[in-house]
Short mmCIF file of C-alpha atoms in Angstrom, two decimals:
data_model
loop_
_atom_site.label_atom_id
_atom_site.label_comp_id
_atom_site.label_asym_id
_atom_site.label_seq_id
_atom_site.Cartn_x
_atom_site.Cartn_y
_atom_site.Cartn_z
CA MET Q 266 0.00 -0.05 -0.24
CA ILE Q 267 1.34 3.32 -0.76
CA GLN Q 268 1.99 5.56 2.18
CA ARG Q 269 1.27 9.22 1.96
CA ARG Q 270 4.47 11.28 1.83
CA LEU Q 271 4.14 14.52 3.55
CA LEU Q 272 5.46 17.45 1.37
CA LEU Q 273 5.47 20.04 4.09
CA LEU Q 274 9.12 20.98 4.38
CA SER Q 275 11.11 23.62 6.46
CA CYS Q 276 10.79 26.99 4.64
CA ALA Q 277 14.18 27.92 5.97
CA VAL Q 278 15.92 25.46 3.62
CA PHE Q 279 15.13 27.07 0.36
CA ALA Q 280 17.80 28.68 -1.89
CA THR Q 281 16.99 27.78 -5.31
CA ALA Q 282 14.56 29.20 -7.78
CA SER Q 283 12.21 26.21 -7.61
CA PRO Q 284 9.02 26.47 -5.45
CA LEU Q 285 7.61 24.22 -2.87
CA ALA Q 286 4.53 24.03 -0.54
CA CYS Q 287 4.94 24.56 2.88
CA GLY Q 288 3.92 26.98 6.07
CA PRO Q 289 1.12 27.04 8.58
CA ARG Q 290 -2.39 28.52 7.83
CA PRO Q 291 -2.85 32.11 9.29
CA PRO Q 292 -6.11 32.84 10.90
CA GLN Q 293 -8.98 34.11 8.74
CA THR Q 294 -11.71 36.56 9.50
CA THR Q 295 -13.07 37.41 6.22
CA ARG Q 296 -15.22 34.63 4.85
CA CYS Q 297 -14.70 33.12 1.36
CA SER Q 298 -17.89 32.71 -0.58
CA ALA Q 299 -16.71 29.20 -2.12
CA ASP Q 300 -16.19 26.07 -0.14
CA LEU Q 301 -12.84 25.44 -1.54
CA LEU Q 302 -10.41 22.43 -0.81
CA PRO Q 303 -6.75 22.12 -1.21
CA GLY Q 304 -6.20 21.89 -5.01
CA ASP Q 305 -9.22 23.48 -6.31
CA LEU Q 306 -7.17 26.38 -7.26
CA VAL Q 307 -3.70 25.81 -8.26
CA ILE Q 308 -0.71 28.54 -8.30
CA SER Q 309 0.61 27.95 -11.88
CA GLU Q 310 3.18 31.05 -12.74
CA ILE Q 311 4.77 33.96 -10.68
CA MET Q 312 6.25 37.19 -12.03
CA ALA Q 313 7.93 38.45 -9.07
CA ASN Q 314 10.89 40.08 -10.92
CA PRO Q 315 9.85 41.84 -14.26
CA ASP Q 316 12.38 43.45 -16.29
CA GLY Q 317 12.38 47.24 -15.60
CA THR Q 318 9.97 48.68 -13.07
CA ASP Q 319 8.42 46.20 -10.64
CA ALA Q 320 5.75 48.44 -9.56
CA GLY Q 321 2.60 47.59 -11.44
CA ASN Q 322 4.19 44.83 -13.54
CA GLU Q 323 4.30 41.93 -10.89
CA TRP Q 324 1.77 39.35 -11.12
CA PHE Q 325 0.95 35.67 -10.46
CA GLU Q 326 -1.36 33.18 -12.26
CA VAL Q 327 -4.13 30.71 -10.72
CA TYR Q 328 -5.57 27.83 -12.52
CA ASN Q 329 -9.17 26.56 -11.78
CA ALA Q 330 -8.78 22.84 -11.47
CA LEU Q 331 -12.28 22.42 -9.92
CA GLY Q 332 -14.04 22.14 -13.18
CA GLU Q 333 -16.82 24.60 -12.52
CA ASN Q 334 -16.98 28.37 -12.02
CA VAL Q 335 -15.36 29.37 -8.66
CA ASP Q 336 -16.63 32.52 -6.92
CA ILE Q 337 -13.56 33.93 -5.44
CA THR Q 338 -15.16 36.54 -3.24
CA GLY Q 339 -13.55 36.53 0.22
CA LEU Q 340 -10.52 34.46 -1.14
CA ARG Q 341 -7.27 35.57 0.68
CA LEU Q 342 -4.15 36.50 -1.46
CA ILE Q 343 -1.04 35.88 0.87
CA SER Q 344 2.40 37.15 0.31
CA SER Q 345 5.22 36.74 2.70
CA ARG Q 346 8.95 35.91 3.22
CA ALA Q 347 9.81 32.13 2.85
CA ASP Q 348 9.77 31.89 6.51
CA LEU Q 349 6.54 33.22 6.74
CA THR Q 350 7.42 36.49 8.19
CA GLY Q 351 6.39 39.83 6.69
CA GLU Q 352 3.04 38.47 5.68
CA LYS Q 353 0.56 40.74 3.88
CA VAL Q 354 -2.91 39.64 2.86
CA HIS Q 355 -5.62 40.84 0.56
CA ALA Q 356 -9.10 39.65 0.51
CA VAL Q 357 -10.66 39.62 -3.04
CA SER Q 358 -13.72 41.77 -3.40
CA SER Q 359 -15.40 39.93 -6.22
CA GLY Q 360 -14.52 37.93 -9.20
CA THR Q 361 -15.25 34.41 -10.86
CA ILE Q 362 -12.75 31.94 -12.26
CA ALA Q 363 -14.05 29.84 -15.19
CA PRO Q 364 -13.23 26.14 -15.15
CA GLY Q 365 -9.70 25.57 -16.94
CA GLN Q 366 -9.13 29.29 -16.73
CA TYR Q 367 -5.61 30.75 -16.13
CA TYR Q 368 -6.63 33.73 -14.06
CA VAL Q 369 -4.05 36.47 -13.41
CA PHE Q 370 -3.83 38.56 -10.05
CA GLY Q 371 -1.82 41.80 -10.32
CA GLU Q 372 -1.58 45.09 -8.60
CA ASP Q 373 -3.71 47.08 -11.13
CA SER Q 374 -6.44 45.39 -13.44
CA GLU Q 375 -7.55 48.81 -14.84
CA ASN Q 376 -4.15 50.59 -15.66
CA GLY Q 377 -1.67 47.50 -15.52
CA PRO Q 378 -0.86 45.11 -17.98
CA PRO Q 379 -3.92 44.07 -20.05
CA PHE Q 380 -3.89 40.36 -18.95
CA ILE Q 381 -4.51 41.18 -15.41
CA ASP Q 382 -8.05 39.93 -14.40
CA TYR Q 383 -7.97 41.19 -10.67
CA GLY Q 384 -6.07 43.94 -9.17
CA TYR Q 385 -5.25 43.68 -5.24
CA GLY Q 386 -3.97 47.30 -5.11
CA ALA Q 387 -1.21 47.82 -2.61
CA GLY Q 388 -2.53 44.92 -0.46
CA LEU Q 389 0.26 42.79 -1.04
CA GLY Q 390 3.01 45.14 -1.40
CA SER Q 391 6.09 44.08 -3.63
CA LEU Q 392 6.34 40.40 -4.53
CA ARG Q 393 9.66 39.07 -3.28
CA ASN Q 394 12.33 38.53 -5.72
CA SER Q 395 13.87 35.90 -3.55
CA ASP Q 396 12.97 33.62 -0.61
CA GLY Q 397 9.19 34.51 -1.24
CA ARG Q 398 5.84 32.97 -0.67
CA ILE Q 399 2.53 33.33 -2.18
CA ALA Q 400 -0.69 31.34 -0.79
CA LEU Q 401 -4.39 31.18 -1.43
CA GLU Q 402 -6.61 30.65 1.61
CA CYS Q 403 -10.43 30.17 1.80
CA ASN Q 404 -12.20 29.85 5.12
CA ASP Q 405 -9.16 28.80 6.93
CA VAL Q 406 -8.11 26.17 4.42
CA ILE Q 407 -4.92 26.65 2.43
CA VAL Q 408 -6.08 25.87 -1.20
CA ASP Q 409 -2.59 26.23 -2.39
CA GLU Q 410 0.76 27.74 -1.56
CA VAL Q 411 4.13 28.00 -3.06
CA VAL Q 412 7.46 29.08 -1.81
CA TYR Q 413 10.28 30.08 -4.21
CA GLY Q 414 14.03 31.02 -3.78
CA ASN Q 415 15.74 33.31 -6.19
CA THR Q 416 14.04 34.52 -9.46
CA SER Q 417 15.35 35.80 -12.81
CA ASP Q 418 15.11 39.39 -14.30
CA GLY Q 419 12.15 39.32 -17.03
CA LYS Q 420 11.27 35.71 -16.59
CA SER Q 421 8.38 34.38 -14.81
CA LEU Q 422 8.64 31.19 -12.74
CA SER Q 423 6.46 28.61 -14.79
CA LEU Q 424 4.77 25.37 -13.57
CA THR Q 425 5.31 23.01 -16.52
CA GLY Q 426 2.82 22.79 -19.07
CA ALA Q 427 3.45 18.79 -19.68
CA ILE Q 428 0.34 18.13 -17.46
CA ALA Q 429 -2.69 20.27 -16.40
CA PRO Q 430 -1.61 22.55 -13.28
CA ASP Q 431 -1.86 20.40 -10.26
CA TYR Q 432 -1.52 21.26 -6.57
CA GLN Q 433 0.68 18.11 -5.89
CA ALA Q 434 2.71 18.64 -9.06
CA ASN Q 435 3.68 22.08 -7.97
CA ASP Q 436 5.13 20.67 -4.82
CA ASP Q 437 7.95 19.09 -6.93
CA PRO Q 438 10.74 21.68 -7.51
CA ALA Q 439 11.57 19.80 -10.77
CA SER Q 440 8.17 20.82 -11.98
CA TRP Q 441 9.05 24.50 -12.13
CA CYS Q 442 11.40 26.55 -14.62
CA ASN Q 443 11.99 29.88 -15.73
CA SER Q 444 10.07 30.79 -18.65
CA SER Q 445 12.01 31.44 -21.88
CA GLU Q 446 9.89 30.99 -24.94
CA ASN Q 447 7.21 33.50 -24.92
CA GLU Q 448 8.10 37.18 -24.79
CA PHE Q 449 4.71 38.78 -23.88
CA ALA Q 450 6.51 42.15 -23.48
CA ALA Q 451 9.73 43.84 -24.31
CA GLY Q 452 12.43 41.88 -22.15
CA ASN Q 453 9.62 39.78 -20.15
CA PHE Q 454 8.94 36.11 -20.71
CA GLY Q 455 5.91 34.23 -19.55
CA THR Q 456 2.52 33.08 -20.53
CA PRO Q 457 0.10 35.08 -18.20
CA GLY Q 458 -3.31 34.00 -18.80
CA ALA Q 459 -2.56 31.03 -21.13
CA ALA Q 460 -1.13 27.49 -20.77
CA ASN Q 461 2.55 27.48 -19.55
CA GLU Q 462 5.47 26.14 -21.78
CA VAL Q 463 6.91 22.88 -21.04
CA CYS Q 464 9.73 22.85 -18.69
CA PRO Q 465 12.78 21.49 -20.07
CA GLY Q 466 14.87 18.83 -17.91
CA GLY Q 467 11.85 18.33 -15.91
CA PRO Q 468 11.01 15.11 -13.97
CA ASN Q 469 12.30 12.30 -15.90
CA PRO Q 470 9.06 10.33 -17.00
CA THR Q 471 10.86 7.05 -17.25
CA THR Q 472 12.48 6.68 -13.87
CA CYS Q 473 11.60 7.53 -10.30
CA ASP Q 474 13.36 7.53 -6.61
CA GLU Q 475 13.05 4.52 -4.62
CA GLY Q 476 15.00 4.52 -1.05
CA GLY Q 477 17.43 7.22 -2.72
CA MET Q 478 18.08 5.31 -5.63
CA GLN Q 479 16.67 5.78 -9.37
CA ARG Q 480 14.93 2.95 -10.96
CA ASP Q 481 12.69 2.65 -14.17
CA LEU Q 482 8.97 3.40 -13.77
CA ARG Q 483 6.35 0.65 -14.06
CA PRO Q 484 3.75 2.44 -16.05
CA PRO Q 485 0.35 1.13 -15.67
CA THR Q 486 -1.17 -0.71 -18.58
CA PRO Q 487 -4.73 -1.63 -19.38
CA GLY Q 488 -5.89 -4.39 -17.18
CA THR Q 489 -3.64 -3.30 -14.33
CA LEU Q 490 -5.72 -0.82 -12.72
CA VAL Q 491 -9.46 -1.33 -11.89
CA ILE Q 492 -12.14 1.20 -10.29
CA THR Q 493 -13.64 -0.85 -7.74
CA GLU Q 494 -15.86 1.42 -5.40
CA VAL Q 495 -17.04 4.87 -5.56
CA MET Q 496 -18.66 7.21 -2.88
CA PRO Q 497 -20.43 10.11 -4.88
CA ASN Q 498 -23.10 10.73 -2.11
CA PRO Q 499 -22.20 10.47 1.77
CA ALA Q 500 -24.55 11.18 4.19
CA ALA Q 501 -22.45 11.34 7.42
CA VAL Q 502 -20.60 14.36 6.10
CA ASN Q 503 -20.73 16.85 3.23
CA ASP Q 504 -20.38 15.52 -0.32
CA SER Q 505 -17.31 18.00 -0.75
CA ALA Q 506 -15.31 16.35 2.19
CA GLY Q 507 -16.74 12.70 2.08
CA GLU Q 508 -16.52 11.72 -1.61
CA TRP Q 509 -13.87 9.08 -2.54
CA PHE Q 510 -13.18 6.31 -4.88
CA GLU Q 511 -11.20 3.12 -4.47
CA LEU Q 512 -8.54 1.82 -7.10
CA LEU Q 513 -7.37 -1.77 -7.09
CA ALA Q 514 -4.02 -2.87 -8.65
CA THR Q 515 -3.83 -6.28 -10.45
CA ALA Q 516 -0.03 -6.03 -11.00
CA ALA Q 517 2.91 -4.19 -9.66
CA VAL Q 518 2.57 -0.68 -11.10
CA ASP Q 519 3.69 3.04 -10.33
CA LEU Q 520 1.06 5.59 -10.32
CA ASN Q 521 3.50 8.40 -11.55
CA GLY Q 522 1.56 10.26 -14.19
CA LEU Q 523 -1.82 8.80 -13.69
CA GLU Q 524 -4.46 10.92 -15.03
CA VAL Q 525 -7.89 11.01 -13.17
CA GLY Q 526 -11.06 12.65 -14.29
CA THR Q 527 -14.85 12.51 -15.01
CA GLU Q 528 -14.65 12.88 -18.87
CA VAL Q 529 -12.66 10.49 -20.83
CA GLY Q 530 -9.85 12.38 -22.39
CA THR Q 531 -10.03 15.50 -20.21
CA PRO Q 532 -8.05 14.90 -16.89
CA ARG Q 533 -8.98 16.84 -13.90
CA THR Q 534 -5.73 15.99 -12.11
CA THR Q 535 -2.42 14.08 -12.65
CA LEU Q 536 -0.35 12.39 -10.01
CA SER Q 537 3.33 13.88 -10.16
CA ASP Q 538 6.24 13.01 -7.85
CA SER Q 539 9.88 12.39 -8.19
CA HIS Q 540 9.44 9.57 -5.68
CA CYS Q 541 7.93 6.10 -6.76
CA LEU Q 542 4.23 5.93 -6.17
CA SER Q 543 4.27 2.28 -6.05
CA MET Q 544 1.29 -0.19 -5.97
CA ALA Q 545 1.98 -4.09 -5.45
CA ALA Q 546 -0.46 -6.46 -6.93
CA GLY Q 547 -3.72 -6.82 -4.74
CA ASP Q 548 -3.18 -3.16 -3.39
CA ARG Q 549 -6.12 -0.73 -2.94
CA ILE Q 550 -5.81 2.82 -2.82
CA VAL Q 551 -8.34 5.39 -1.88
CA PHE Q 552 -8.73 9.11 -3.50
CA ALA Q 553 -10.51 11.36 -1.33
CA ARG Q 554 -11.85 14.89 -1.45
CA SER Q 555 -10.15 15.48 2.02
CA LEU Q 556 -7.32 13.52 3.61
CA ASP Q 557 -8.57 14.70 7.05
CA GLU Q 558 -10.33 11.48 8.56
CA GLY Q 559 -12.01 13.65 10.94
CA ALA Q 560 -13.75 15.61 8.38
CA ASN Q 561 -14.11 13.21 5.54
CA GLY Q 562 -16.23 10.63 7.42
CA GLY Q 563 -13.39 8.47 8.61
CA VAL Q 564 -11.65 7.50 5.32
CA SER Q 565 -8.11 6.63 5.28
CA ALA Q 566 -7.09 8.14 1.94
CA ASP Q 567 -3.65 7.99 0.00
CA PHE Q 568 -4.45 10.68 -2.53
CA GLN Q 569 -6.58 13.96 -2.54
CA LEU Q 570 -9.27 14.12 -4.95
CA PRO Q 571 -9.48 17.72 -6.22
CA PHE Q 572 -12.90 17.54 -7.83
CA GLY Q 573 -16.34 16.31 -7.01
CA LEU Q 574 -18.38 13.08 -8.16
CA THR Q 575 -21.92 13.68 -9.02
CA ASN Q 576 -24.71 11.91 -7.42
CA SER Q 577 -26.64 11.16 -10.63
CA ASN Q 578 -25.43 10.46 -14.19
CA GLY Q 579 -21.83 10.52 -12.96
CA SER Q 580 -18.66 8.94 -14.38
CA LEU Q 581 -14.95 8.51 -13.60
CA PHE Q 582 -11.87 7.44 -15.28
CA VAL Q 583 -8.17 6.78 -15.03
CA ALA Q 584 -5.67 7.02 -17.69
CA HIS Q 585 -2.02 6.92 -18.13
CA GLU Q 586 -0.25 9.26 -20.92
CA GLY Q 587 -3.77 9.22 -22.61
CA LEU Q 588 -4.25 5.84 -22.51
CA LEU Q 589 -7.51 4.98 -21.01
CA LEU Q 590 -7.16 2.20 -18.23
CA ASP Q 591 -10.77 2.08 -16.73
CA ALA Q 592 -13.91 3.93 -16.72
CA VAL Q 593 -17.26 3.60 -14.75
CA SER Q 594 -20.60 5.56 -14.70
CA TRP Q 595 -23.43 5.60 -12.62
CA THR Q 596 -27.14 6.63 -13.19
CA SER Q 597 -27.81 7.25 -9.30
CA ALA Q 598 -25.95 6.95 -6.06
CA PRO Q 599 -27.61 6.06 -2.79
CA SER Q 600 -27.43 8.31 0.05
CA GLY Q 601 -24.76 7.23 2.43
CA ALA Q 602 -23.74 4.21 0.82
CA SER Q 603 -20.75 3.48 -1.67
CA LEU Q 604 -21.32 1.69 -5.25
CA GLN Q 605 -19.18 -1.28 -5.22
CA VAL Q 606 -18.34 -3.80 -7.93
CA ASP Q 607 -18.77 -7.47 -7.06
CA PRO Q 608 -15.44 -9.17 -6.04
CA GLY Q 609 -15.89 -11.58 -8.96
CA ALA Q 610 -16.04 -8.64 -11.43
CA GLU Q 611 -12.86 -6.56 -10.48
CA ASP Q 612 -11.40 -6.07 -13.98
CA PRO Q 613 -11.93 -3.06 -16.28
CA THR Q 614 -14.40 -5.01 -18.52
CA ALA Q 615 -16.59 -6.84 -16.02
CA ASN Q 616 -17.06 -3.55 -14.15
CA ASP Q 617 -18.58 -2.01 -17.24
CA ASP Q 618 -21.64 -4.02 -16.55
CA SER Q 619 -24.07 -2.33 -13.91
CA GLN Q 620 -25.35 -6.01 -12.94
CA ASN Q 621 -22.14 -6.45 -11.15
CA TRP Q 622 -22.20 -3.43 -8.98
CA CYS Q 623 -24.19 -3.02 -5.79
CA GLU Q 624 -24.49 -0.77 -2.66
CA GLY Q 625 -21.68 -1.03 0.09
CA THR Q 626 -22.91 -2.66 3.22
CA GLU Q 627 -20.00 -2.30 5.44
CA PRO Q 628 -20.25 0.67 7.97
CA TYR Q 629 -17.14 2.69 8.14
CA GLY Q 630 -15.82 5.78 10.07
CA ALA Q 631 -18.81 8.08 11.03
CA GLY Q 632 -21.37 5.28 9.84
CA ASP Q 633 -21.67 5.55 6.25
CA LEU Q 634 -21.38 2.10 4.32
CA GLY Q 635 -18.52 0.84 2.25
CA SER Q 636 -15.27 -0.69 2.41
CA PRO Q 637 -12.53 2.16 1.42
CA GLY Q 638 -9.15 0.50 1.12
CA GLU Q 639 -10.34 -2.91 1.88
CA PRO Q 640 -11.86 -5.67 -0.15
CA ASN Q 641 -15.46 -5.54 -1.34
CA SER Q 642 -18.13 -7.73 -0.07
CA ALA Q 643 -20.11 -10.01 -2.49
CA CYS Q 644 -22.85 -8.52 -4.05
CA PRO Q 645 -26.49 -9.96 -3.61
CA ILE Q 646 -27.84 -12.20 -6.26
CA ARG Q 647 -29.74 -10.36 -8.85
CA PRO Q 648 -33.17 -11.76 -9.55
CA ASN Q 649 -34.48 -12.65 -12.82
CA PRO Q 650 -37.34 -10.84 -14.51
CA GLY Q 651 -40.52 -11.44 -12.62
CA GLU Q 652 -38.56 -12.30 -9.50
CA CYS Q 653 -37.47 -10.08 -6.42
CA LEU Q 654 -35.16 -10.89 -3.59
CA GLU Q 655 -36.59 -11.63 -0.01
CA GLY Q 656 -33.86 -12.16 2.68
CA GLY Q 657 -31.41 -12.50 -0.32
CA ALA Q 658 -33.05 -15.10 -1.88
CA PRO Q 659 -35.06 -14.75 -5.22
CA ARG Q 660 -38.87 -15.65 -5.37
CA ALA Q 661 -41.60 -14.93 -7.79
CA VAL Q 662 -43.16 -11.38 -7.49
CA VAL Q 663 -46.70 -11.31 -6.13
CA ALA Q 664 -48.18 -9.23 -8.69
CA PRO Q 665 -51.26 -6.99 -7.95
CA ALA Q 666 -54.54 -7.74 -9.73
CA ALA Q 667 -57.54 -5.83 -10.44
CA GLY Q 668 -59.28 -4.85 -7.13
CA ASP Q 669 -56.01 -5.08 -4.98
CA LEU Q 670 -55.07 -1.46 -5.24
CA HIS Q 671 -57.30 1.59 -5.52
CA ILE Q 672 -56.64 5.31 -5.63
CA VAL Q 673 -58.37 6.72 -2.93
CA GLU Q 674 -56.86 10.57 -2.65
CA TRP Q 675 -55.04 12.78 -4.72
CA MET Q 676 -53.58 16.42 -4.21
CA PRO Q 677 -52.92 18.02 -7.48
CA ASN Q 678 -53.21 21.78 -6.10
CA PRO Q 679 -51.51 22.20 -2.71
CA ALA Q 680 -51.41 25.86 -1.50
CA ALA Q 681 -49.00 25.51 1.50
CA VAL Q 682 -46.08 24.79 -0.98
CA GLY Q 683 -45.62 24.86 -4.78
CA ASP Q 684 -47.13 22.04 -6.70
CA SER Q 685 -43.77 20.57 -7.86
CA ASP Q 686 -43.11 19.89 -4.13
CA GLY Q 687 -46.30 19.18 -2.41
CA GLU Q 688 -48.18 17.03 -5.08
CA TRP Q 689 -49.01 13.70 -3.85
CA PHE Q 690 -51.60 10.77 -4.10
CA GLU Q 691 -52.75 7.80 -1.83
CA VAL Q 692 -53.22 4.07 -2.74
CA GLN Q 693 -55.16 1.73 -0.59
CA VAL Q 694 -54.14 -1.82 -0.36
CA SER Q 695 -56.57 -4.54 -0.25
CA ARG Q 696 -54.22 -7.61 -0.46
CA ARG Q 697 -50.81 -8.36 0.43
CA ILE Q 698 -48.69 -8.02 -2.73
CA ASP Q 699 -45.29 -6.82 -4.17
CA LEU Q 700 -45.04 -3.30 -5.66
CA ASN Q 701 -42.20 -4.25 -7.96
CA GLY Q 702 -43.31 -3.52 -11.61
CA LEU Q 703 -46.17 -1.12 -10.51
CA GLU Q 704 -47.02 1.22 -13.39
CA LEU Q 705 -47.86 4.80 -12.66
CA GLY Q 706 -49.08 7.53 -15.05
CA ARG Q 707 -51.40 9.90 -16.22
CA THR Q 708 -52.79 8.53 -19.36
CA PRO Q 709 -53.69 4.79 -19.65
CA GLY Q 710 -51.07 3.43 -22.51
CA ALA Q 711 -48.37 5.85 -21.54
CA VAL Q 712 -46.41 4.89 -18.37
CA ASP Q 713 -44.53 7.70 -16.65
CA ALA Q 714 -43.03 5.72 -14.07
CA VAL Q 715 -42.47 2.14 -12.72
CA VAL Q 716 -41.94 1.12 -9.24
CA GLY Q 717 -38.68 -0.97 -8.34
CA ASP Q 718 -35.75 -1.28 -6.18
CA PRO Q 719 -32.29 -1.00 -7.64
CA MET Q 720 -31.17 -4.00 -5.64
CA GLY Q 721 -33.93 -6.11 -6.65
CA ARG Q 722 -35.51 -6.45 -3.13
CA CYS Q 723 -39.05 -7.25 -2.85
CA LEU Q 724 -41.31 -4.23 -2.03
CA THR Q 725 -44.06 -6.11 -0.24
CA VAL Q 726 -47.20 -4.18 1.29
CA ASP Q 727 -49.80 -5.65 3.49
CA ALA Q 728 -53.50 -5.47 3.00
CA GLY Q 729 -54.92 -2.35 4.99
CA THR Q 730 -51.94 -0.31 4.14
CA TYR Q 731 -52.21 3.25 2.59
CA LEU Q 732 -49.40 4.11 0.46
CA VAL Q 733 -48.48 7.74 -0.17
CA PHE Q 734 -46.60 8.67 -3.50
CA ALA Q 735 -45.47 12.30 -3.24
CA ARG Q 736 -43.09 14.48 -5.32
CA SER Q 737 -40.74 14.97 -2.45
CA THR Q 738 -39.73 12.92 0.72
CA ASP Q 739 -38.64 16.11 2.62
CA SER Q 740 -41.53 17.19 5.13
CA ALA Q 741 -40.08 20.62 5.31
CA VAL Q 742 -40.56 20.76 1.45
CA ASN Q 743 -43.57 18.85 0.66
CA GLY Q 744 -46.29 20.52 2.94
CA GLY Q 745 -45.51 18.38 6.16
CA LEU Q 746 -46.57 15.12 4.67
CA PRO Q 747 -46.62 12.47 7.72
CA GLN Q 748 -45.29 9.64 5.58
CA VAL Q 749 -44.11 9.06 1.89
CA ASP Q 750 -43.61 5.74 0.64
CA ALA Q 751 -42.43 6.46 -2.81
CA VAL Q 752 -41.40 9.39 -5.07
CA PHE Q 753 -42.96 10.10 -8.33
CA GLY Q 754 -41.41 12.41 -11.10
CA PHE Q 755 -44.45 13.66 -13.08
CA SER Q 756 -46.85 16.33 -12.57
CA LEU Q 757 -50.57 16.43 -11.65
CA VAL Q 758 -52.48 19.02 -13.35
CA ASN Q 759 -55.18 21.13 -11.61
CA SER Q 760 -57.94 20.69 -13.67
CA ASP Q 761 -59.01 18.13 -16.50
CA GLY Q 762 -56.66 15.64 -14.70
CA SER Q 763 -56.22 11.88 -14.85
CA LEU Q 764 -53.94 9.33 -12.88
CA PHE Q 765 -53.76 5.72 -13.27
CA ILE Q 766 -51.98 2.71 -11.71
CA GLY Q 767 -51.41 -0.59 -13.50
CA TYR Q 768 -49.38 -3.71 -14.07
CA ASP Q 769 -47.90 -5.35 -17.16
CA GLY Q 770 -49.81 -2.93 -19.38
CA GLN Q 771 -53.08 -3.55 -17.66
CA VAL Q 772 -54.79 -0.82 -15.78
CA LEU Q 773 -55.80 -1.65 -12.10
CA ASP Q 774 -57.42 1.65 -11.06
CA GLN Q 775 -57.85 5.22 -12.43
CA VAL Q 776 -59.36 8.55 -11.29
CA THR Q 777 -60.08 11.83 -13.30
CA TRP Q 778 -60.99 15.04 -12.10
CA ALA Q 779 -62.39 18.31 -13.90
CA SER Q 780 -61.11 20.50 -11.22
CA SER Q 781 -59.38 20.76 -7.84
CA THR Q 782 -59.61 22.82 -4.59
CA ALA Q 783 -56.40 24.62 -3.84
CA GLY Q 784 -54.99 23.41 -0.57
CA ALA Q 785 -57.35 20.61 -0.49
CA ALA Q 786 -57.03 16.89 -1.60
CA THR Q 787 -59.74 15.07 -3.40
CA GLN Q 788 -60.81 12.05 -1.53
CA ILE Q 789 -62.98 8.80 -2.06
CA ASP Q 790 -64.56 7.49 1.25
CA GLY Q 791 -65.58 4.03 2.16
CA GLN Q 792 -68.91 4.17 0.48
CA GLY Q 793 -67.41 5.37 -2.82
CA LYS Q 794 -68.37 9.13 -2.53
CA THR Q 795 -65.85 11.67 -3.73
CA CYS Q 796 -65.37 15.22 -1.94
CA ALA Q 797 -62.85 17.77 -0.84
CA ALA Q 798 -60.73 16.57 2.06
CA THR Q 799 -61.34 18.62 5.37
CA THR Q 800 -58.88 17.26 7.60
CA PRO Q 801 -55.58 19.40 8.11
CA TYR Q 802 -52.12 18.00 8.05
CA GLY Q 803 -48.49 19.22 8.05
CA GLN Q 804 -48.34 22.99 7.09
CA GLY Q 805 -52.12 23.27 6.77
CA ASP Q 806 -53.24 21.84 3.60
CA LEU Q 807 -56.22 19.46 3.82
CA GLY Q 808 -56.20 15.78 3.39
CA THR Q 809 -55.40 12.47 5.16
CA PRO Q 810 -52.21 11.16 3.57
CA GLY Q 811 -51.23 7.57 4.98
CA ALA Q 812 -54.55 7.21 6.78
CA ALA Q 813 -58.09 6.21 6.30
CA ASN Q 814 -60.51 8.74 4.63
CA PRO Q 815 -63.43 10.10 6.70
CA ASP Q 816 -66.88 9.95 5.23
CA CYS Q 817 -67.94 12.70 2.66
CA PRO Q 818 -70.77 14.85 3.82
#
């Protein structure tokens, strides 16, 4: 297993022109609008010593690695000596950095060089020509920082353009060089606001340092790395801290140069280190949004993931030098449980089949379910069509027939909340059946939704039950419904409406209405009479969701 190597080195030792990250975080009083983590923004270029007059011509460049617009209002720009003394701070008043943008901070954005995107005025003073430090801080989190030694007149310090700017790559002094190719102004070289030149003599892409000795890298090839588990939707902590994914090595490889992203062909981060980032066959490593186990839900992670995972229609890939190694995708993610591949399908081909994935079941850390860094549990048996799982064993679905289910109450026009949040309908169950495969819709023959369980479990309901189908499960949003058994995504019209439930193409029950009363459900009582509900629930609308209806007048 890879051991995380701390890159916080003593600031007092720097005497070269190469930057490194270090230093404690100063206290912050001005709040930052964004919720940034280390690596979301990357310092990619520094012009501390322009040719000619320094005043008004100094600048530094920041790259947005997050993949979404970043509101930098309140972001603290920090300049100091390498030993952290003489610190000067400026809080950004406003600004937005687009995804993938190279954003330039300078003294004057109006009268200074035209490429400066934001002017910090006299807030940072003069950037130091030697033994200097620049840092970005957001709500007491150091997003990135760079310490540098000597600079050269008229040449920016440039993070190599061989890979997308990365906050781990810019910890390595071999990843930096003096700009020499693009003369953007007379006597001054650099690429402000644009991708950097490739540094000559950077880290050797064919060797790495292991125990003080150079050896040949073992780059991963297709089949040697497998994505085996993803956690896009933690419940114990916020997504921005608790998301993670797991990678399995099927052979001995080095991860130097590994590319990770959400859209194949567009890496969001690249691992770069002069030391060998080694994995033995059978090792599992974890990439997490936060490396702090106290903040990330109790995950012991090996590398930081500087971008988020979406809860629905998400994807993730790993590659090396543009060669795709593995990619996975998911349509939805359960709250508080990982998505894991079955141990028998841990290869880049078998894990393409959604049938080989299931929810994590092992509690970890703060209580979410999954097995980060550990072998996955076997996925439950998948039922065949017409079957469901009861106690982990498949059995035939007990399908509803005519007379088993009745729509007895519907709310198309709530008043306490908006229609898209507060609509619901109620179904009375007359016989013990399974809801798996129940069809819902507004017009017979046009099914809008089908009830099911992603794990194939039997959705059994007993006779006498009153089921509530609602637009939202959140009682603070849906008008205070006392229960919600299932969620539907289509709307109920206020007038000339229709609603049906069915199974295997056959309509089991249907109701229609010419009009509706704002804030009152329409109900059918035990004698078959229809009327407006009169019993208050939740936030004041009228109805009896989840309970028997009173008699109509």
